Amino acid sequence: EPEVTQTPSHQVTQMGQEVILRCVPISNHLYFYWYRQILGQKVEFLVSFYNNEISEKSEIFDDQFSVERPDGSNFTLKIRSTKLEDSAMYFCASSPLTSGPTYEQYFGPGTRLTVT
Amino acid sequence: SQKIEQNSEALNIQEGKTATLTCNYTNYSPAYLQWYRQDPGRGPVFLLLIRENEKEKRKERLKVTFDTTLKQSLFHITASQPADSATYLCALAPLTGGGNKLTFGTGTQLKVEL
């Protein structure tokens, strides 16, 4: 069964450094998302991406963050100048586009980002 | 502001019983309500989706109800098994626009005991 994959599974970085989190969505899916979950808290929406552009972004997704689909398979989240409070689990998700909007989303296993 | 509330306390039930989890929301008019399962350290896994014009949806041992007047969804697992132990998340999605953004509740931890 196709699944969303994410690399790395765990990333440790120093405050102020830049990180790139990578995702390979399910191959025939067209909507892509990033969410994050701070330990013990709820899953929070960051950004959605469709047709090579951002569809919506949350207040969390400020100029520190950017997303890119550099080729036909990868979807990346870049976090510039990381802060301690960026420590969280980051989930990539994707969903297909069918004849009507399909809102079920398929999540990857997550990348645990630790900022020290 | 939009608020989604799920029982913050863990739900412990005996194997074979029916587990019922609640999701309440305020200041929101969702078109779709979804339930996900999340195991520790893993990503959410989609279980069921119910639309605003549907009252009930079933899938195997799972049943979801959606009452837009009460602004509430109930999620039932019948004949529960220890393997059903996990955190269950309620998520809402708007009708149009919003880029299919999902807004999640905090989740309810379910523990099924032998």
PDB file of C-alpha atoms in Angstrom:
ATOM      1  CA  GLU A   1       0.000   0.000   0.000  1.00  0.00           C
ATOM      2  CA  PRO A   2       1.441   3.403  -0.948  1.00  0.00           C
ATOM      3  CA  GLU A   3       2.503   5.617   1.926  1.00  0.00           C
ATOM      4  CA  VAL A   4       3.987   9.010   2.657  1.00  0.00           C
ATOM      5  CA  THR A   5       7.640   8.866   3.644  1.00  0.00           C
ATOM      6  CA  GLN A   6       9.678  11.452   5.527  1.00  0.00           C
ATOM      7  CA  THR A   7      13.385  11.953   6.132  1.00  0.00           C
ATOM      8  CA  PRO A   8      15.143  12.217   8.440  1.00  0.00           C
ATOM      9  CA  SER A   9      13.226  10.563  11.250  1.00  0.00           C
ATOM     10  CA  HIS A  10      15.074  12.699  13.796  1.00  0.00           C
ATOM     11  CA  GLN A  11      16.969  15.946  13.242  1.00  0.00           C
ATOM     12  CA  VAL A  12      18.978  17.697  15.914  1.00  0.00           C
ATOM     13  CA  THR A  13      20.117  21.239  15.152  1.00  0.00           C
ATOM     14  CA  GLN A  14      21.513  24.220  16.953  1.00  0.00           C
ATOM     15  CA  MET A  15      19.506  27.360  17.453  1.00  0.00           C
ATOM     16  CA  GLY A  16      19.915  29.719  14.526  1.00  0.00           C
ATOM     17  CA  GLN A  17      20.678  26.991  11.988  1.00  0.00           C
ATOM     18  CA  GLU A  18      18.592  26.166   8.944  1.00  0.00           C
ATOM     19  CA  VAL A  19      16.967  22.762   8.482  1.00  0.00           C
ATOM     20  CA  ILE A  20      15.234  21.106   5.566  1.00  0.00           C
ATOM     21  CA  LEU A  21      12.689  18.415   6.228  1.00  0.00           C
ATOM     22  CA  ARG A  22      11.916  16.130   3.333  1.00  0.00           C
ATOM     23  CA  CYS A  23       8.795  14.283   2.320  1.00  0.00           C
ATOM     24  CA  VAL A  24       7.781  12.026  -0.528  1.00  0.00           C
ATOM     25  CA  PRO A  25       3.979  12.162  -0.848  1.00  0.00           C
ATOM     26  CA  ILE A  26       1.904   9.367  -2.329  1.00  0.00           C
ATOM     27  CA  SER A  27       2.607   9.409  -6.059  1.00  0.00           C
ATOM     28  CA  ASN A  28      -0.813  10.257  -7.511  1.00  0.00           C
ATOM     29  CA  HIS A  29      -1.732  12.770  -4.828  1.00  0.00           C
ATOM     30  CA  LEU A  30      -1.955  16.441  -5.663  1.00  0.00           C
ATOM     31  CA  TYR A  31      -2.476  18.234  -2.335  1.00  0.00           C
ATOM     32  CA  PHE A  32       0.408  18.391   0.105  1.00  0.00           C
ATOM     33  CA  TYR A  33       0.553  19.609   3.675  1.00  0.00           C
ATOM     34  CA  TRP A  34       2.819  20.210   6.609  1.00  0.00           C
ATOM     35  CA  TYR A  35       1.606  19.963  10.191  1.00  0.00           C
ATOM     36  CA  ARG A  36       3.500  20.060  13.440  1.00  0.00           C
ATOM     37  CA  GLN A  37       2.876  18.636  16.892  1.00  0.00           C
ATOM     38  CA  ILE A  38       4.690  19.973  19.908  1.00  0.00           C
ATOM     39  CA  LEU A  39       5.136  17.252  22.524  1.00  0.00           C
ATOM     40  CA  GLY A  40       1.897  16.674  24.408  1.00  0.00           C
ATOM     41  CA  GLN A  41      -0.060  19.143  22.287  1.00  0.00           C
ATOM     42  CA  LYS A  42      -2.422  18.916  19.350  1.00  0.00           C
ATOM     43  CA  VAL A  43      -1.539  18.551  15.705  1.00  0.00           C
ATOM     44  CA  GLU A  44      -1.377  22.038  14.148  1.00  0.00           C
ATOM     45  CA  PHE A  45      -1.728  22.970  10.491  1.00  0.00           C
ATOM     46  CA  LEU A  46       1.192  24.852   8.958  1.00  0.00           C
ATOM     47  CA  VAL A  47       0.644  25.022   5.215  1.00  0.00           C
ATOM     48  CA  SER A  48      -1.108  23.419   2.267  1.00  0.00           C
ATOM     49  CA  PHE A  49       0.297  23.291  -1.265  1.00  0.00           C
ATOM     50  CA  TYR A  50      -1.426  22.626  -4.561  1.00  0.00           C
ATOM     51  CA  ASN A  51      -0.467  23.150  -8.167  1.00  0.00           C
ATOM     52  CA  ASN A  52       2.980  24.391  -7.189  1.00  0.00           C
ATOM     53  CA  GLU A  53       1.782  27.111  -4.896  1.00  0.00           C
ATOM     54  CA  ILE A  54       0.673  27.624  -1.331  1.00  0.00           C
ATOM     55  CA  SER A  55      -3.110  27.230  -0.909  1.00  0.00           C
ATOM     56  CA  GLU A  56      -3.260  28.337   2.678  1.00  0.00           C
ATOM     57  CA  LYS A  57      -0.879  28.945   5.552  1.00  0.00           C
ATOM     58  CA  SER A  58      -1.386  29.376   9.263  1.00  0.00           C
ATOM     59  CA  GLU A  59      -0.155  32.167  11.507  1.00  0.00           C
ATOM     60  CA  ILE A  60       2.675  29.860  12.563  1.00  0.00           C
ATOM     61  CA  PHE A  61       3.971  29.722   8.979  1.00  0.00           C
ATOM     62  CA  ASP A  62       5.769  33.046   8.915  1.00  0.00           C
ATOM     63  CA  ASP A  63       8.790  34.188   6.917  1.00  0.00           C
ATOM     64  CA  GLN A  64      10.942  31.715   8.806  1.00  0.00           C
ATOM     65  CA  PHE A  65       9.277  28.873   6.913  1.00  0.00           C
ATOM     66  CA  SER A  66       9.128  27.979   3.252  1.00  0.00           C
ATOM     67  CA  VAL A  67       7.976  25.002   1.196  1.00  0.00           C
ATOM     68  CA  GLU A  68       9.088  23.714  -2.140  1.00  0.00           C
ATOM     69  CA  ARG A  69       8.383  20.909  -4.548  1.00  0.00           C
ATOM     70  CA  PRO A  70      11.754  20.759  -6.262  1.00  0.00           C
ATOM     71  CA  ASP A  71      10.887  17.812  -8.504  1.00  0.00           C
ATOM     72  CA  GLY A  72       8.004  15.477  -9.243  1.00  0.00           C
ATOM     73  CA  SER A  73       8.300  13.493  -6.049  1.00  0.00           C
ATOM     74  CA  ASN A  74       9.765  15.498  -3.154  1.00  0.00           C
ATOM     75  CA  PHE A  75       8.087  18.100  -0.971  1.00  0.00           C
ATOM     76  CA  THR A  76      10.256  20.021   1.463  1.00  0.00           C
ATOM     77  CA  LEU A  77       9.823  22.280   4.462  1.00  0.00           C
ATOM     78  CA  LYS A  78      12.665  24.681   5.167  1.00  0.00           C
ATOM     79  CA  ILE A  79      12.978  26.345   8.548  1.00  0.00           C
ATOM     80  CA  ARG A  80      15.447  29.209   8.656  1.00  0.00           C
ATOM     81  CA  SER A  81      17.168  30.403  11.817  1.00  0.00           C
ATOM     82  CA  THR A  82      15.597  27.752  14.055  1.00  0.00           C
ATOM     83  CA  LYS A  83      14.418  28.629  17.548  1.00  0.00           C
ATOM     84  CA  LEU A  84      14.013  26.459  20.620  1.00  0.00           C
ATOM     85  CA  GLU A  85      10.246  26.630  20.241  1.00  0.00           C
ATOM     86  CA  ASP A  86      10.474  25.048  16.778  1.00  0.00           C
ATOM     87  CA  SER A  87      11.216  21.733  18.496  1.00  0.00           C
ATOM     88  CA  ALA A  88       8.335  19.476  17.537  1.00  0.00           C
ATOM     89  CA  MET A  89       7.284  16.540  15.407  1.00  0.00           C
ATOM     90  CA  TYR A  90       6.685  17.674  11.840  1.00  0.00           C
ATOM     91  CA  PHE A  91       4.250  15.670   9.750  1.00  0.00           C
ATOM     92  CA  CYS A  92       3.891  15.743   6.001  1.00  0.00           C
ATOM     93  CA  ALA A  93       0.554  14.696   4.535  1.00  0.00           C
ATOM     94  CA  SER A  94      -0.993  14.336   1.104  1.00  0.00           C
ATOM     95  CA  SER A  95      -4.438  13.832  -0.334  1.00  0.00           C
ATOM     96  CA  PRO A  96      -5.760  12.968  -3.782  1.00  0.00           C
ATOM     97  CA  LEU A  97      -7.893  15.146  -5.951  1.00  0.00           C
ATOM     98  CA  THR A  98     -10.897  13.253  -7.247  1.00  0.00           C
ATOM     99  CA  SER A  99     -14.032  14.398  -8.999  1.00  0.00           C
ATOM    100  CA  GLY A 100     -15.163  15.981  -5.775  1.00  0.00           C
ATOM    101  CA  PRO A 101     -12.884  17.336  -3.063  1.00  0.00           C
ATOM    102  CA  THR A 102     -11.519  14.548  -0.923  1.00  0.00           C
ATOM    103  CA  TYR A 103     -10.445  15.734   2.438  1.00  0.00           C
ATOM    104  CA  GLU A 104      -8.986  12.605   3.949  1.00  0.00           C
ATOM    105  CA  GLN A 105      -5.297  13.085   4.403  1.00  0.00           C
ATOM    106  CA  TYR A 106      -2.512  10.541   4.553  1.00  0.00           C
ATOM    107  CA  PHE A 107       0.217  11.350   7.015  1.00  0.00           C
ATOM    108  CA  GLY A 108       3.840  10.376   7.055  1.00  0.00           C
ATOM    109  CA  PRO A 109       5.628   9.014  10.126  1.00  0.00           C
ATOM    110  CA  GLY A 110       7.007  12.423  11.020  1.00  0.00           C
ATOM    111  CA  THR A 111      10.385  14.062  11.577  1.00  0.00           C
ATOM    112  CA  ARG A 112      11.250  14.851  15.156  1.00  0.00           C
ATOM    113  CA  LEU A 113      13.087  18.173  15.188  1.00  0.00           C
ATOM    114  CA  THR A 114      15.089  19.016  18.281  1.00  0.00           C
ATOM    115  CA  VAL A 115      16.573  22.509  18.506  1.00  0.00           C
ATOM    116  CA  THR A 116      19.291  22.908  21.136  1.00  0.00           C
TER     117      THR A 116
ATOM    118  CA  SER B   1     -12.237  31.722  18.199  1.00  0.00           C
ATOM    119  CA  GLN B   2     -12.705  28.202  16.853  1.00  0.00           C
ATOM    120  CA  LYS B   3     -12.522  25.526  19.470  1.00  0.00           C
ATOM    121  CA  ILE B   4     -12.577  21.741  19.245  1.00  0.00           C
ATOM    122  CA  GLU B   5     -12.908  19.842  22.482  1.00  0.00           C
ATOM    123  CA  GLN B   6     -12.304  16.186  23.141  1.00  0.00           C
ATOM    124  CA  ASN B   7     -12.249  14.415  26.482  1.00  0.00           C
ATOM    125  CA  SER B   8      -8.824  15.187  27.848  1.00  0.00           C
ATOM    126  CA  GLU B   9      -9.013  12.363  30.340  1.00  0.00           C
ATOM    127  CA  ALA B  10      -8.046   8.927  29.129  1.00  0.00           C
ATOM    128  CA  LEU B  11     -10.834   6.442  28.557  1.00  0.00           C
ATOM    129  CA  ASN B  12     -10.249   2.972  29.997  1.00  0.00           C
ATOM    130  CA  ILE B  13     -12.616   0.204  28.979  1.00  0.00           C
ATOM    131  CA  GLN B  14     -12.724  -3.557  29.073  1.00  0.00           C
ATOM    132  CA  GLU B  15     -12.130  -5.677  26.010  1.00  0.00           C
ATOM    133  CA  GLY B  16     -15.340  -6.454  24.173  1.00  0.00           C
ATOM    134  CA  LYS B  17     -17.151  -3.317  25.339  1.00  0.00           C
ATOM    135  CA  THR B  18     -18.089  -0.343  23.169  1.00  0.00           C
ATOM    136  CA  ALA B  19     -15.912   2.737  23.453  1.00  0.00           C
ATOM    137  CA  THR B  20     -17.584   6.098  22.837  1.00  0.00           C
ATOM    138  CA  LEU B  21     -15.492   9.203  22.278  1.00  0.00           C
ATOM    139  CA  THR B  22     -16.875  12.733  22.020  1.00  0.00           C
ATOM    140  CA  CYS B  23     -15.885  15.699  19.899  1.00  0.00           C
ATOM    141  CA  ASN B  24     -17.519  19.094  20.466  1.00  0.00           C
ATOM    142  CA  TYR B  25     -16.808  22.231  18.511  1.00  0.00           C
ATOM    143  CA  THR B  26     -17.711  25.909  18.717  1.00  0.00           C
ATOM    144  CA  ASN B  27     -17.451  28.898  16.395  1.00  0.00           C
ATOM    145  CA  TYR B  28     -17.021  26.620  13.417  1.00  0.00           C
ATOM    146  CA  SER B  29     -19.193  25.447  10.537  1.00  0.00           C
ATOM    147  CA  PRO B  30     -17.362  22.442   9.168  1.00  0.00           C
ATOM    148  CA  ALA B  31     -18.336  20.677   6.013  1.00  0.00           C
ATOM    149  CA  TYR B  32     -16.456  17.548   6.951  1.00  0.00           C
ATOM    150  CA  LEU B  33     -15.573  15.950  10.239  1.00  0.00           C
ATOM    151  CA  GLN B  34     -12.902  13.302  10.354  1.00  0.00           C
ATOM    152  CA  TRP B  35     -11.543  10.879  12.888  1.00  0.00           C
ATOM    153  CA  TYR B  36      -7.928   9.795  13.003  1.00  0.00           C
ATOM    154  CA  ARG B  37      -5.999   7.370  15.118  1.00  0.00           C
ATOM    155  CA  GLN B  38      -2.542   8.282  16.426  1.00  0.00           C
ATOM    156  CA  ASP B  39      -0.129   5.886  18.074  1.00  0.00           C
ATOM    157  CA  PRO B  40       2.775   7.240  20.177  1.00  0.00           C
ATOM    158  CA  GLY B  41       5.496   8.794  18.009  1.00  0.00           C
ATOM    159  CA  ARG B  42       3.566   8.164  14.791  1.00  0.00           C
ATOM    160  CA  GLY B  43       1.540  10.199  12.338  1.00  0.00           C
ATOM    161  CA  PRO B  44      -2.266  10.297  12.405  1.00  0.00           C
ATOM    162  CA  VAL B  45      -4.017   7.563  10.439  1.00  0.00           C
ATOM    163  CA  PHE B  46      -7.318   8.364   8.736  1.00  0.00           C
ATOM    164  CA  LEU B  47     -10.288   6.315   9.956  1.00  0.00           C
ATOM    165  CA  LEU B  48     -13.592   7.858   8.914  1.00  0.00           C
ATOM    166  CA  LEU B  49     -14.983  10.978   7.307  1.00  0.00           C
ATOM    167  CA  ILE B  50     -18.561  12.234   7.688  1.00  0.00           C
ATOM    168  CA  ARG B  51     -20.107  15.102   5.772  1.00  0.00           C
ATOM    169  CA  GLU B  52     -22.346  17.797   7.245  1.00  0.00           C
ATOM    170  CA  ASN B  53     -25.436  16.336   5.567  1.00  0.00           C
ATOM    171  CA  GLU B  54     -24.788  12.834   6.922  1.00  0.00           C
ATOM    172  CA  LYS B  55     -25.994  11.710  10.326  1.00  0.00           C
ATOM    173  CA  GLU B  56     -24.087   8.464  10.656  1.00  0.00           C
ATOM    174  CA  LYS B  57     -21.262   6.577   8.995  1.00  0.00           C
ATOM    175  CA  ARG B  58     -20.039   3.058   9.647  1.00  0.00           C
ATOM    176  CA  LYS B  59     -16.937   1.095   8.789  1.00  0.00           C
ATOM    177  CA  GLU B  60     -16.482  -2.365  10.227  1.00  0.00           C
ATOM    178  CA  ARG B  61     -16.461  -1.915  14.043  1.00  0.00           C
ATOM    179  CA  LEU B  62     -16.395   1.876  13.809  1.00  0.00           C
ATOM    180  CA  LYS B  63     -19.356   4.232  13.805  1.00  0.00           C
ATOM    181  CA  VAL B  64     -19.409   8.015  13.667  1.00  0.00           C
ATOM    182  CA  THR B  65     -22.350  10.335  14.201  1.00  0.00           C
ATOM    183  CA  PHE B  66     -22.448  14.027  13.360  1.00  0.00           C
ATOM    184  CA  ASP B  67     -24.981  16.435  14.835  1.00  0.00           C
ATOM    185  CA  THR B  68     -24.475  19.920  13.386  1.00  0.00           C
ATOM    186  CA  THR B  69     -27.199  21.334  15.656  1.00  0.00           C
ATOM    187  CA  LEU B  70     -25.452  20.141  18.807  1.00  0.00           C
ATOM    188  CA  LYS B  71     -22.063  20.758  17.162  1.00  0.00           C
ATOM    189  CA  GLN B  72     -20.983  17.319  18.249  1.00  0.00           C
ATOM    190  CA  SER B  73     -19.633  14.079  16.850  1.00  0.00           C
ATOM    191  CA  LEU B  74     -19.567  10.730  18.611  1.00  0.00           C
ATOM    192  CA  PHE B  75     -17.089   8.029  17.650  1.00  0.00           C
ATOM    193  CA  HIS B  76     -17.883   4.455  18.638  1.00  0.00           C
ATOM    194  CA  ILE B  77     -15.684   1.368  18.564  1.00  0.00           C
ATOM    195  CA  THR B  78     -17.716  -1.786  19.137  1.00  0.00           C
ATOM    196  CA  ALA B  79     -16.257  -5.060  20.419  1.00  0.00           C
ATOM    197  CA  SER B  80     -13.120  -3.195  21.418  1.00  0.00           C
ATOM    198  CA  GLN B  81      -9.759  -4.950  21.465  1.00  0.00           C
ATOM    199  CA  PRO B  82      -6.441  -4.133  23.164  1.00  0.00           C
ATOM    200  CA  ALA B  83      -5.092  -3.299  19.678  1.00  0.00           C
ATOM    201  CA  ASP B  84      -7.573  -0.403  19.578  1.00  0.00           C
ATOM    202  CA  SER B  85      -5.602   1.328  22.351  1.00  0.00           C
ATOM    203  CA  ALA B  86      -4.389   4.640  20.908  1.00  0.00           C
ATOM    204  CA  THR B  87      -5.192   8.338  20.858  1.00  0.00           C
ATOM    205  CA  TYR B  88      -8.161   9.260  18.682  1.00  0.00           C
ATOM    206  CA  LEU B  89      -8.248  12.678  17.063  1.00  0.00           C
ATOM    207  CA  CYS B  90     -11.226  14.579  15.781  1.00  0.00           C
ATOM    208  CA  ALA B  91     -10.508  16.958  12.883  1.00  0.00           C
ATOM    209  CA  LEU B  92     -12.666  19.506  11.083  1.00  0.00           C
ATOM    210  CA  ALA B  93     -12.400  20.767   7.526  1.00  0.00           C
ATOM    211  CA  PRO B  94     -14.180  23.727   5.922  1.00  0.00           C
ATOM    212  CA  LEU B  95     -16.415  23.494   2.863  1.00  0.00           C
ATOM    213  CA  THR B  96     -14.562  25.742   0.492  1.00  0.00           C
ATOM    214  CA  GLY B  97     -11.224  27.372   0.304  1.00  0.00           C
ATOM    215  CA  GLY B  98      -8.990  26.807   3.273  1.00  0.00           C
ATOM    216  CA  GLY B  99      -6.742  24.623   1.168  1.00  0.00           C
ATOM    217  CA  ASN B 100      -8.251  21.542   2.834  1.00  0.00           C
ATOM    218  CA  LYS B 101      -6.814  22.669   6.131  1.00  0.00           C
ATOM    219  CA  LEU B 102      -7.620  20.302   9.001  1.00  0.00           C
ATOM    220  CA  THR B 103      -8.127  21.671  12.499  1.00  0.00           C
ATOM    221  CA  PHE B 104      -7.494  18.970  15.094  1.00  0.00           C
ATOM    222  CA  GLY B 105      -8.744  18.465  18.603  1.00  0.00           C
ATOM    223  CA  THR B 106      -6.355  17.488  21.370  1.00  0.00           C
ATOM    224  CA  GLY B 107      -7.392  13.848  21.152  1.00  0.00           C
ATOM    225  CA  THR B 108      -8.687  11.284  23.612  1.00  0.00           C
ATOM    226  CA  GLN B 109      -6.463   8.440  24.739  1.00  0.00           C
ATOM    227  CA  LEU B 110      -8.250   5.097  24.730  1.00  0.00           C
ATOM    228  CA  LYS B 111      -6.947   2.108  26.644  1.00  0.00           C
ATOM    229  CA  VAL B 112      -8.637  -1.249  26.166  1.00  0.00           C
ATOM    230  CA  GLU B 113      -7.840  -3.677  28.951  1.00  0.00           C
ATOM    231  CA  LEU B 114      -8.081  -7.457  28.952  1.00  0.00           C
TER     232      LEU B 114
END
